[in-house]
GROMACS .gro file of C-alpha atoms in nm:
model
  391
    1UNK     CA    1   8.077   6.856  11.379
    2UNK     CA    2   7.925   6.686  11.075
    3UNK     CA    3   7.972   6.311  11.095
    4UNK     CA    4   8.141   6.139  10.803
    5UNK     CA    5   7.953   5.828  10.702
    6UNK     CA    6   8.074   5.521  10.517
    7UNK     CA    7   7.898   5.254  10.314
    8UNK     CA    8   8.119   4.973  10.445
    9UNK     CA    9   7.856   4.817  10.667
   10UNK     CA   10   7.567   4.869  10.427
   11UNK     CA   11   7.747   4.685  10.152
   12UNK     CA   12   7.829   4.397  10.384
   13UNK     CA   13   7.473   4.397  10.518
   14UNK     CA   14   7.318   4.342  10.179
   15UNK     CA   15   7.566   4.067  10.103
   16UNK     CA   16   7.463   3.903  10.430
   17UNK     CA   17   7.095   3.903  10.336
   18UNK     CA   18   7.094   3.586  10.132
   19UNK     CA   19   6.778   3.512   9.928
   20UNK     CA   20   6.553   3.229  10.042
   21UNK     CA   21   6.190   3.139   9.995
   22UNK     CA   22   6.120   3.374  10.288
   23UNK     CA   23   6.294   3.678  10.136
   24UNK     CA   24   6.632   3.663  10.310
   25UNK     CA   25   6.802   3.539  10.620
   26UNK     CA   26   7.050   3.706  10.848
   27UNK     CA   27   7.399   3.563  10.832
   28UNK     CA   28   7.528   3.556  11.189
   29UNK     CA   29   7.882   3.490  11.068
   30UNK     CA   30   7.882   3.800  10.852
   31UNK     CA   31   7.723   4.000  11.133
   32UNK     CA   32   8.006   3.919  11.374
   33UNK     CA   33   8.288   3.976  11.129
   34UNK     CA   34   8.137   4.300  11.002
   35UNK     CA   35   8.112   4.448  11.348
   36UNK     CA   36   8.473   4.361  11.423
   37UNK     CA   37   8.603   4.543  11.115
   38UNK     CA   38   8.375   4.850  11.139
   39UNK     CA   39   8.554   5.176  11.210
   40UNK     CA   40   8.352   5.437  11.397
   41UNK     CA   41   8.346   5.791  11.265
   42UNK     CA   42   8.221   5.898  11.610
   43UNK     CA   43   8.483   5.999  11.864
   44UNK     CA   44   8.387   5.914  12.221
   45UNK     CA   45   8.658   5.888  12.484
   46UNK     CA   46   8.630   5.686  12.802
   47UNK     CA   47   8.577   6.012  12.991
   48UNK     CA   48   8.304   6.141  12.758
   49UNK     CA   49   7.952   6.189  12.888
   50UNK     CA   50   7.847   5.911  12.650
   51UNK     CA   51   8.085   5.669  12.822
   52UNK     CA   52   7.984   5.793  13.167
   53UNK     CA   53   7.614   5.748  13.090
   54UNK     CA   54   7.669   5.403  12.938
   55UNK     CA   55   7.837   5.294  13.261
   56UNK     CA   56   7.508   5.335  13.452
   57UNK     CA   57   7.230   5.316  13.190
   58UNK     CA   58   7.194   5.076  12.895
   59UNK     CA   59   7.178   5.289  12.582
   60UNK     CA   60   6.977   5.246  12.266
   61UNK     CA   61   6.995   5.456  11.951
   62UNK     CA   62   6.663   5.596  11.833
   63UNK     CA   63   6.706   5.572  11.457
   64UNK     CA   64   6.627   5.375  11.144
   65UNK     CA   65   6.938   5.495  10.959
   66UNK     CA   66   7.167   5.194  10.926
   67UNK     CA   67   7.479   5.401  10.866
   68UNK     CA   68   7.421   5.612  11.176
   69UNK     CA   69   7.341   5.307  11.387
   70UNK     CA   70   7.665   5.144  11.270
   71UNK     CA   71   7.873   5.446  11.366
   72UNK     CA   72   7.741   5.461  11.720
   73UNK     CA   73   7.734   5.087  11.776
   74UNK     CA   74   8.103   5.079  11.684
   75UNK     CA   75   8.181   5.300  11.986
   76UNK     CA   76   8.081   5.010  12.211
   77UNK     CA   77   7.848   5.230  12.416
   78UNK     CA   78   7.525   5.157  12.224
   79UNK     CA   79   7.377   4.808  12.254
   80UNK     CA   80   7.015   4.841  12.133
   81UNK     CA   81   6.811   5.021  11.866
   82UNK     CA   82   6.453   5.141  11.851
   83UNK     CA   83   6.246   5.225  11.545
   84UNK     CA   84   5.894   5.353  11.493
   85UNK     CA   85   5.652   5.402  11.201
   86UNK     CA   86   5.826   5.728  11.107
   87UNK     CA   87   6.162   5.554  11.062
   88UNK     CA   88   6.009   5.265  10.867
   89UNK     CA   89   5.821   5.511  10.646
   90UNK     CA   90   6.136   5.714  10.586
   91UNK     CA   91   6.323   5.399  10.488
   92UNK     CA   92   6.044   5.292  10.254
   93UNK     CA   93   6.014   5.630  10.086
   94UNK     CA   94   6.378   5.741  10.081
   95UNK     CA   95   6.470   5.607   9.738
   96UNK     CA   96   6.810   5.504   9.876
   97UNK     CA   97   6.917   5.182   9.699
   98UNK     CA   98   6.982   5.006  10.029
   99UNK     CA   99   6.630   5.068  10.156
  100UNK     CA  100   6.478   5.014   9.813
  101UNK     CA  101   6.620   4.662   9.832
  102UNK     CA  102   6.449   4.608  10.167
  103UNK     CA  103   6.119   4.736  10.023
  104UNK     CA  104   6.141   4.516   9.713
  105UNK     CA  105   6.214   4.211   9.926
  106UNK     CA  106   5.915   4.294  10.147
  107UNK     CA  107   5.678   4.325   9.852
  108UNK     CA  108   5.814   4.004   9.700
  109UNK     CA  109   5.760   3.820  10.028
  110UNK     CA  110   5.403   3.947  10.059
  111UNK     CA  111   5.317   3.862   9.699
  112UNK     CA  112   5.446   3.507   9.740
  113UNK     CA  113   5.244   3.461  10.060
  114UNK     CA  114   4.921   3.438   9.860
  115UNK     CA  115   4.707   3.666  10.077
  116UNK     CA  116   4.335   3.684  10.004
  117UNK     CA  117   4.326   4.041   9.880
  118UNK     CA  118   4.539   4.344   9.802
  119UNK     CA  119   4.484   4.506  10.142
  120UNK     CA  120   4.615   4.198  10.323
  121UNK     CA  121   4.914   4.183  10.088
  122UNK     CA  122   4.999   4.548  10.151
  123UNK     CA  123   4.963   4.499  10.527
  124UNK     CA  124   5.197   4.200  10.520
  125UNK     CA  125   5.450   4.390  10.307
  126UNK     CA  126   5.455   4.678  10.557
  127UNK     CA  127   5.517   4.440  10.847
  128UNK     CA  128   5.784   4.263  10.645
  129UNK     CA  129   5.958   4.590  10.565
  130UNK     CA  130   5.972   4.671  10.937
  131UNK     CA  131   6.120   4.326  11.001
  132UNK     CA  132   6.366   4.358  10.712
  133UNK     CA  133   6.487   4.685  10.860
  134UNK     CA  134   6.500   4.532  11.207
  135UNK     CA  135   6.697   4.233  11.083
  136UNK     CA  136   6.950   4.464  10.920
  137UNK     CA  137   6.980   4.654  11.249
  138UNK     CA  138   7.021   4.323  11.434
  139UNK     CA  139   7.345   4.270  11.244
  140UNK     CA  140   7.481   4.593  11.392
  141UNK     CA  141   7.370   4.603  11.755
  142UNK     CA  142   7.401   4.306  11.992
  143UNK     CA  143   7.091   4.377  12.199
  144UNK     CA  144   6.722   4.453  12.154
  145UNK     CA  145   6.551   4.564  11.835
  146UNK     CA  146   6.208   4.722  11.878
  147UNK     CA  147   5.951   4.679  11.601
  148UNK     CA  148   5.614   4.848  11.618
  149UNK     CA  149   5.273   4.695  11.548
  150UNK     CA  150   5.062   4.896  11.301
  151UNK     CA  151   4.943   5.195  11.511
  152UNK     CA  152   4.599   5.173  11.352
  153UNK     CA  153   4.548   4.864  11.569
  154UNK     CA  154   4.608   5.054  11.891
  155UNK     CA  155   4.248   4.992  12.003
  156UNK     CA  156   4.223   4.629  11.891
  157UNK     CA  157   4.377   4.379  12.131
  158UNK     CA  158   4.315   4.067  11.923
  159UNK     CA  159   4.456   4.216  11.603
  160UNK     CA  160   4.759   4.357  11.787
  161UNK     CA  161   4.836   4.015  11.932
  162UNK     CA  162   4.809   3.855  11.588
  163UNK     CA  163   5.044   4.114  11.439
  164UNK     CA  164   5.292   4.074  11.721
  165UNK     CA  165   5.300   3.699  11.667
  166UNK     CA  166   5.341   3.745  11.292
  167UNK     CA  167   5.632   3.984  11.338
  168UNK     CA  168   5.807   3.741  11.573
  169UNK     CA  169   5.757   3.453  11.328
  170UNK     CA  170   5.910   3.657  11.047
  171UNK     CA  171   6.210   3.742  11.261
  172UNK     CA  172   6.244   3.374  11.351
  173UNK     CA  173   6.246   3.283  10.983
  174UNK     CA  174   6.531   3.528  10.931
  175UNK     CA  175   6.741   3.391  11.215
  176UNK     CA  176   6.665   3.660  11.473
  177UNK     CA  177   6.551   3.497  11.801
  178UNK     CA  178   6.247   3.641  11.977
  179UNK     CA  179   6.459   3.717  12.283
  180UNK     CA  180   6.619   4.000  12.084
  181UNK     CA  181   6.292   4.154  11.964
  182UNK     CA  182   6.063   4.393  12.151
  183UNK     CA  183   5.714   4.425  12.005
  184UNK     CA  184   5.617   4.791  12.035
  185UNK     CA  185   5.258   4.871  12.121
  186UNK     CA  186   5.091   5.199  12.210
  187UNK     CA  187   5.003   5.207  12.582
  188UNK     CA  188   4.628   5.218  12.530
  189UNK     CA  189   4.415   4.980  12.738
  190UNK     CA  190   4.398   4.748  12.437
  191UNK     CA  191   4.773   4.770  12.381
  192UNK     CA  192   4.845   4.687  12.745
  193UNK     CA  193   4.613   4.385  12.731
  194UNK     CA  194   4.777   4.271  12.407
  195UNK     CA  195   5.115   4.294  12.579
  196UNK     CA  196   4.983   4.082  12.867
  197UNK     CA  197   4.892   3.804  12.624
  198UNK     CA  198   5.218   3.823  12.429
  199UNK     CA  199   5.434   3.835  12.742
  200UNK     CA  200   5.274   3.512  12.865
  201UNK     CA  201   5.385   3.354  12.537
  202UNK     CA  202   5.743   3.466  12.592
  203UNK     CA  203   5.718   3.760  12.349
  204UNK     CA  204   5.865   4.070  12.512
  205UNK     CA  205   5.690   4.403  12.460
  206UNK     CA  206   5.783   4.770  12.460
  207UNK     CA  207   5.483   4.982  12.561
  208UNK     CA  208   5.535   5.320  12.401
  209UNK     CA  209   5.370   5.662  12.401
  210UNK     CA  210   5.373   5.676  12.783
  211UNK     CA  211   5.272   6.023  12.901
  212UNK     CA  212   5.099   5.951  13.231
  213UNK     CA  213   5.170   5.772  13.557
  214UNK     CA  214   4.857   5.556  13.523
  215UNK     CA  215   4.987   5.415  13.192
  216UNK     CA  216   5.319   5.324  13.354
  217UNK     CA  217   5.153   5.154  13.652
  218UNK     CA  218   4.908   4.957  13.437
  219UNK     CA  219   5.189   4.840  13.207
  220UNK     CA  220   5.379   4.702  13.507
  221UNK     CA  221   5.070   4.545  13.662
  222UNK     CA  222   5.002   4.353  13.341
  223UNK     CA  223   5.360   4.235  13.295
  224UNK     CA  224   5.505   4.456  13.022
  225UNK     CA  225   5.878   4.398  12.977
  226UNK     CA  226   5.961   4.763  12.906
  227UNK     CA  227   5.798   5.105  12.882
  228UNK     CA  228   5.901   5.412  12.682
  229UNK     CA  229   5.787   5.731  12.858
  230UNK     CA  230   5.840   6.056  12.665
  231UNK     CA  231   5.965   6.327  12.904
  232UNK     CA  232   6.019   6.583  12.630
  233UNK     CA  233   5.662   6.567  12.508
  234UNK     CA  234   5.531   6.582  12.864
  235UNK     CA  235   5.731   6.904  12.908
  236UNK     CA  236   5.591   7.036  12.578
  237UNK     CA  237   5.234   6.983  12.699
  238UNK     CA  238   5.286   7.169  13.025
  239UNK     CA  239   5.465   7.458  12.854
  240UNK     CA  240   5.177   7.495  12.610
  241UNK     CA  241   4.914   7.467  12.883
  242UNK     CA  242   5.077   7.740  13.092
  243UNK     CA  243   5.192   7.955  12.801
  244UNK     CA  244   5.538   7.925  12.947
  245UNK     CA  245   5.829   8.068  12.751
  246UNK     CA  246   6.096   8.054  13.021
  247UNK     CA  247   6.282   7.736  13.095
  248UNK     CA  248   6.290   7.554  13.429
  249UNK     CA  249   6.564   7.374  13.622
  250UNK     CA  250   6.584   7.011  13.503
  251UNK     CA  251   6.474   6.884  13.844
  252UNK     CA  252   6.147   7.076  13.798
  253UNK     CA  253   6.092   6.969  13.436
  254UNK     CA  254   5.751   6.795  13.436
  255UNK     CA  255   5.880   6.521  13.205
  256UNK     CA  256   6.176   6.450  13.431
  257UNK     CA  257   5.952   6.449  13.738
  258UNK     CA  258   5.711   6.205  13.569
  259UNK     CA  259   5.980   5.958  13.462
  260UNK     CA  260   6.153   5.976  13.798
  261UNK     CA  261   5.823   5.890  13.968
  262UNK     CA  262   5.770   5.592  13.734
  263UNK     CA  263   6.122   5.463  13.796
  264UNK     CA  264   6.088   5.503  14.174
  265UNK     CA  265   5.748   5.331  14.174
  266UNK     CA  266   5.881   5.027  13.990
  267UNK     CA  267   6.175   4.985  14.225
  268UNK     CA  268   5.970   5.059  14.536
  269UNK     CA  269   5.703   4.800  14.457
  270UNK     CA  270   5.919   4.529  14.300
  271UNK     CA  271   5.809   4.559  13.939
  272UNK     CA  272   6.058   4.415  13.690
  273UNK     CA  273   5.932   4.637  13.406
  274UNK     CA  274   6.219   4.836  13.252
  275UNK     CA  275   6.192   5.216  13.234
  276UNK     CA  276   6.341   5.343  12.905
  277UNK     CA  277   6.264   5.711  12.845
  278UNK     CA  278   6.274   5.854  12.493
  279UNK     CA  279   6.198   6.188  12.326
  280UNK     CA  280   6.404   6.465  12.484
  281UNK     CA  281   6.381   6.843  12.522
  282UNK     CA  282   6.604   7.115  12.675
  283UNK     CA  283   6.453   7.198  13.016
  284UNK     CA  284   6.621   7.539  13.028
  285UNK     CA  285   6.588   7.623  12.659
  286UNK     CA  286   6.824   7.624  12.356
  287UNK     CA  287   7.176   7.516  12.435
  288UNK     CA  288   7.068   7.277  12.710
  289UNK     CA  289   6.953   6.985  12.494
  290UNK     CA  290   7.101   6.728  12.734
  291UNK     CA  291   6.913   6.856  13.039
  292UNK     CA  292   6.657   6.576  13.064
  293UNK     CA  293   6.909   6.303  12.983
  294UNK     CA  294   7.150   6.423  13.252
  295UNK     CA  295   6.864   6.461  13.502
  296UNK     CA  296   6.759   6.097  13.448
  297UNK     CA  297   7.107   5.943  13.440
  298UNK     CA  298   7.093   5.601  13.600
  299UNK     CA  299   6.750   5.497  13.479
  300UNK     CA  300   6.738   5.139  13.348
  301UNK     CA  301   6.768   5.227  12.980
  302UNK     CA  302   6.745   5.525  12.747
  303UNK     CA  303   6.690   5.552  12.375
  304UNK     CA  304   6.856   5.861  12.231
  305UNK     CA  305   6.870   6.007  11.878
  306UNK     CA  306   7.205   6.052  11.705
  307UNK     CA  307   7.236   6.432  11.743
  308UNK     CA  308   7.211   6.403  12.122
  309UNK     CA  309   7.445   6.104  12.127
  310UNK     CA  310   7.694   6.322  11.941
  311UNK     CA  311   7.664   6.593  12.206
  312UNK     CA  312   7.723   6.335  12.479
  313UNK     CA  313   8.023   6.196  12.291
  314UNK     CA  314   8.180   6.540  12.249
  315UNK     CA  315   8.145   6.648  12.614
  316UNK     CA  316   8.368   6.542  12.902
  317UNK     CA  317   8.179   6.728  13.173
  318UNK     CA  318   8.106   6.517  13.481
  319UNK     CA  319   7.779   6.326  13.459
  320UNK     CA  320   7.678   6.207  13.806
  321UNK     CA  321   7.426   5.931  13.864
  322UNK     CA  322   7.085   6.068  13.963
  323UNK     CA  323   6.857   5.761  13.967
  324UNK     CA  324   6.972   5.459  14.166
  325UNK     CA  325   6.778   5.137  14.244
  326UNK     CA  326   6.839   5.121  14.620
  327UNK     CA  327   6.740   5.482  14.677
  328UNK     CA  328   6.437   5.438  14.449
  329UNK     CA  329   6.327   5.129  14.640
  330UNK     CA  330   6.326   5.337  14.958
  331UNK     CA  331   6.130   5.623  14.800
  332UNK     CA  332   5.797   5.513  14.949
  333UNK     CA  333   5.593   5.588  14.637
  334UNK     CA  334   5.227   5.522  14.732
  335UNK     CA  335   5.095   5.192  14.596
  336UNK     CA  336   4.825   5.228  14.329
  337UNK     CA  337   4.555   4.967  14.394
  338UNK     CA  338   4.603   4.626  14.551
  339UNK     CA  339   4.648   4.427  14.230
  340UNK     CA  340   4.564   4.501  13.869
  341UNK     CA  341   4.350   4.801  13.784
  342UNK     CA  342   4.055   4.716  13.560
  343UNK     CA  343   3.956   4.885  13.236
  344UNK     CA  344   3.713   5.127  13.400
  345UNK     CA  345   3.971   5.249  13.649
  346UNK     CA  346   4.239   5.282  13.382
  347UNK     CA  347   4.019   5.481  13.147
  348UNK     CA  348   3.896   5.706  13.426
  349UNK     CA  349   4.245   5.783  13.558
  350UNK     CA  350   4.383   5.838  13.208
  351UNK     CA  351   4.093   6.069  13.127
  352UNK     CA  352   4.170   6.273  13.439
  353UNK     CA  353   4.529   6.320  13.317
  354UNK     CA  354   4.511   6.588  13.049
  355UNK     CA  355   4.868   6.538  12.933
  356UNK     CA  356   4.831   6.161  12.905
  357UNK     CA  357   4.505   6.185  12.714
  358UNK     CA  358   4.614   6.461  12.475
  359UNK     CA  359   4.963   6.336  12.396
  360UNK     CA  360   4.862   5.970  12.358
  361UNK     CA  361   4.603   6.062  12.096
  362UNK     CA  362   4.844   6.299  11.925
  363UNK     CA  363   5.119   6.037  11.913
  364UNK     CA  364   4.893   5.768  11.770
  365UNK     CA  365   4.764   6.009  11.502
  366UNK     CA  366   5.118   6.103  11.402
  367UNK     CA  367   5.227   5.739  11.370
  368UNK     CA  368   4.914   5.655  11.173
  369UNK     CA  369   4.991   5.940  10.934
  370UNK     CA  370   5.337   5.799  10.862
  371UNK     CA  371   5.198   5.447  10.820
  372UNK     CA  372   4.941   5.568  10.568
  373UNK     CA  373   5.209   5.744  10.363
  374UNK     CA  374   5.405   5.421  10.348
  375UNK     CA  375   5.091   5.221  10.272
  376UNK     CA  376   5.025   5.428   9.960
  377UNK     CA  377   5.377   5.367   9.831
  378UNK     CA  378   5.365   4.993   9.905
  379UNK     CA  379   5.020   4.965   9.750
  380UNK     CA  380   5.152   5.115   9.427
  381UNK     CA  381   5.433   4.859   9.420
  382UNK     CA  382   5.192   4.572   9.486
  383UNK     CA  383   4.964   4.690   9.205
  384UNK     CA  384   5.259   4.714   8.968
  385UNK     CA  385   5.379   4.366   9.066
  386UNK     CA  386   5.031   4.220   9.022
  387UNK     CA  387   4.998   4.380   8.680
  388UNK     CA  388   5.336   4.240   8.577
  389UNK     CA  389   5.230   3.890   8.683
  390UNK     CA  390   4.896   3.920   8.501
  391UNK     CA  391   5.063   4.026   8.178
   0.00000   0.00000   0.00000
């Protein structure tokens, strides 16, 4: 079923972004009233798989499309939203008037900041665009908004920390409290250490691109608020490695097995880090797109793209809980180390995990590619703005 979309929220959103010296601020009054009057085009009954899943797992929508986010948030089953460099790039390059407004505001903000050079201005504009998009999303969902640090800084702890702080300050200036923002960082050693610093300052982090158990353990040991393991991409790697064309039962899906082990480890050893899997594949092949989601029902959180949310909303098949905290705490997962692993141990164990090494590098490269596309477009706008000022 093709979803019918409306512009009701988008119009109200732009009206709620009132100009200030900082670009714009979020009107909390408009946010509340808009959500109350929104009508969802998505049909999800109380017996739907979407409702069943939401009763045991906090759900986030994996999207940067404001209209789609509005539709699913209006069902009452989606509380959070996650974005990544791809979504920010798509927003910046779409040409849609709504997103063009967010881009123009970002460039205006960066130009007024008086950065030392063009590169710094472009960098600030990209961060501001991500925050502008996040602030618009914050008017739709009541929970967390994830905003990613430039993936090109994935191996620079100090720069990642500085960017995370800058993003939080921009959100603060727009009326979005830091408690609602998750700073997304790639789960490299440097990203994990950056998260440790930010978490101690009360800035919550989402460690993403998790493909190996060692990444998950290190993130918890260093106090990350939340991790995003990618079961679908873990499955992809193993299928490619083995040349496998046949599907497997969901319980044997390598991505499901990996996430289940991470979840059990956290509960077994008292880690508060939240497990929020993302990136899904059909374990058994076409037609079974919900396999991994159903097999991990009960995990702390999930972030799910709209097409899979639609499938959940349209099905009323029973969806039993699979992961449960008490059972996980009794799982007796072996403890890794007696404290915090150091850099040498982390790098060694990650290197010995072919999936973790390959997919982490691949994911960072893909996000960098999207960031560089956006950078070129923003740079052109900054040049044009500078020329206009000079003339």
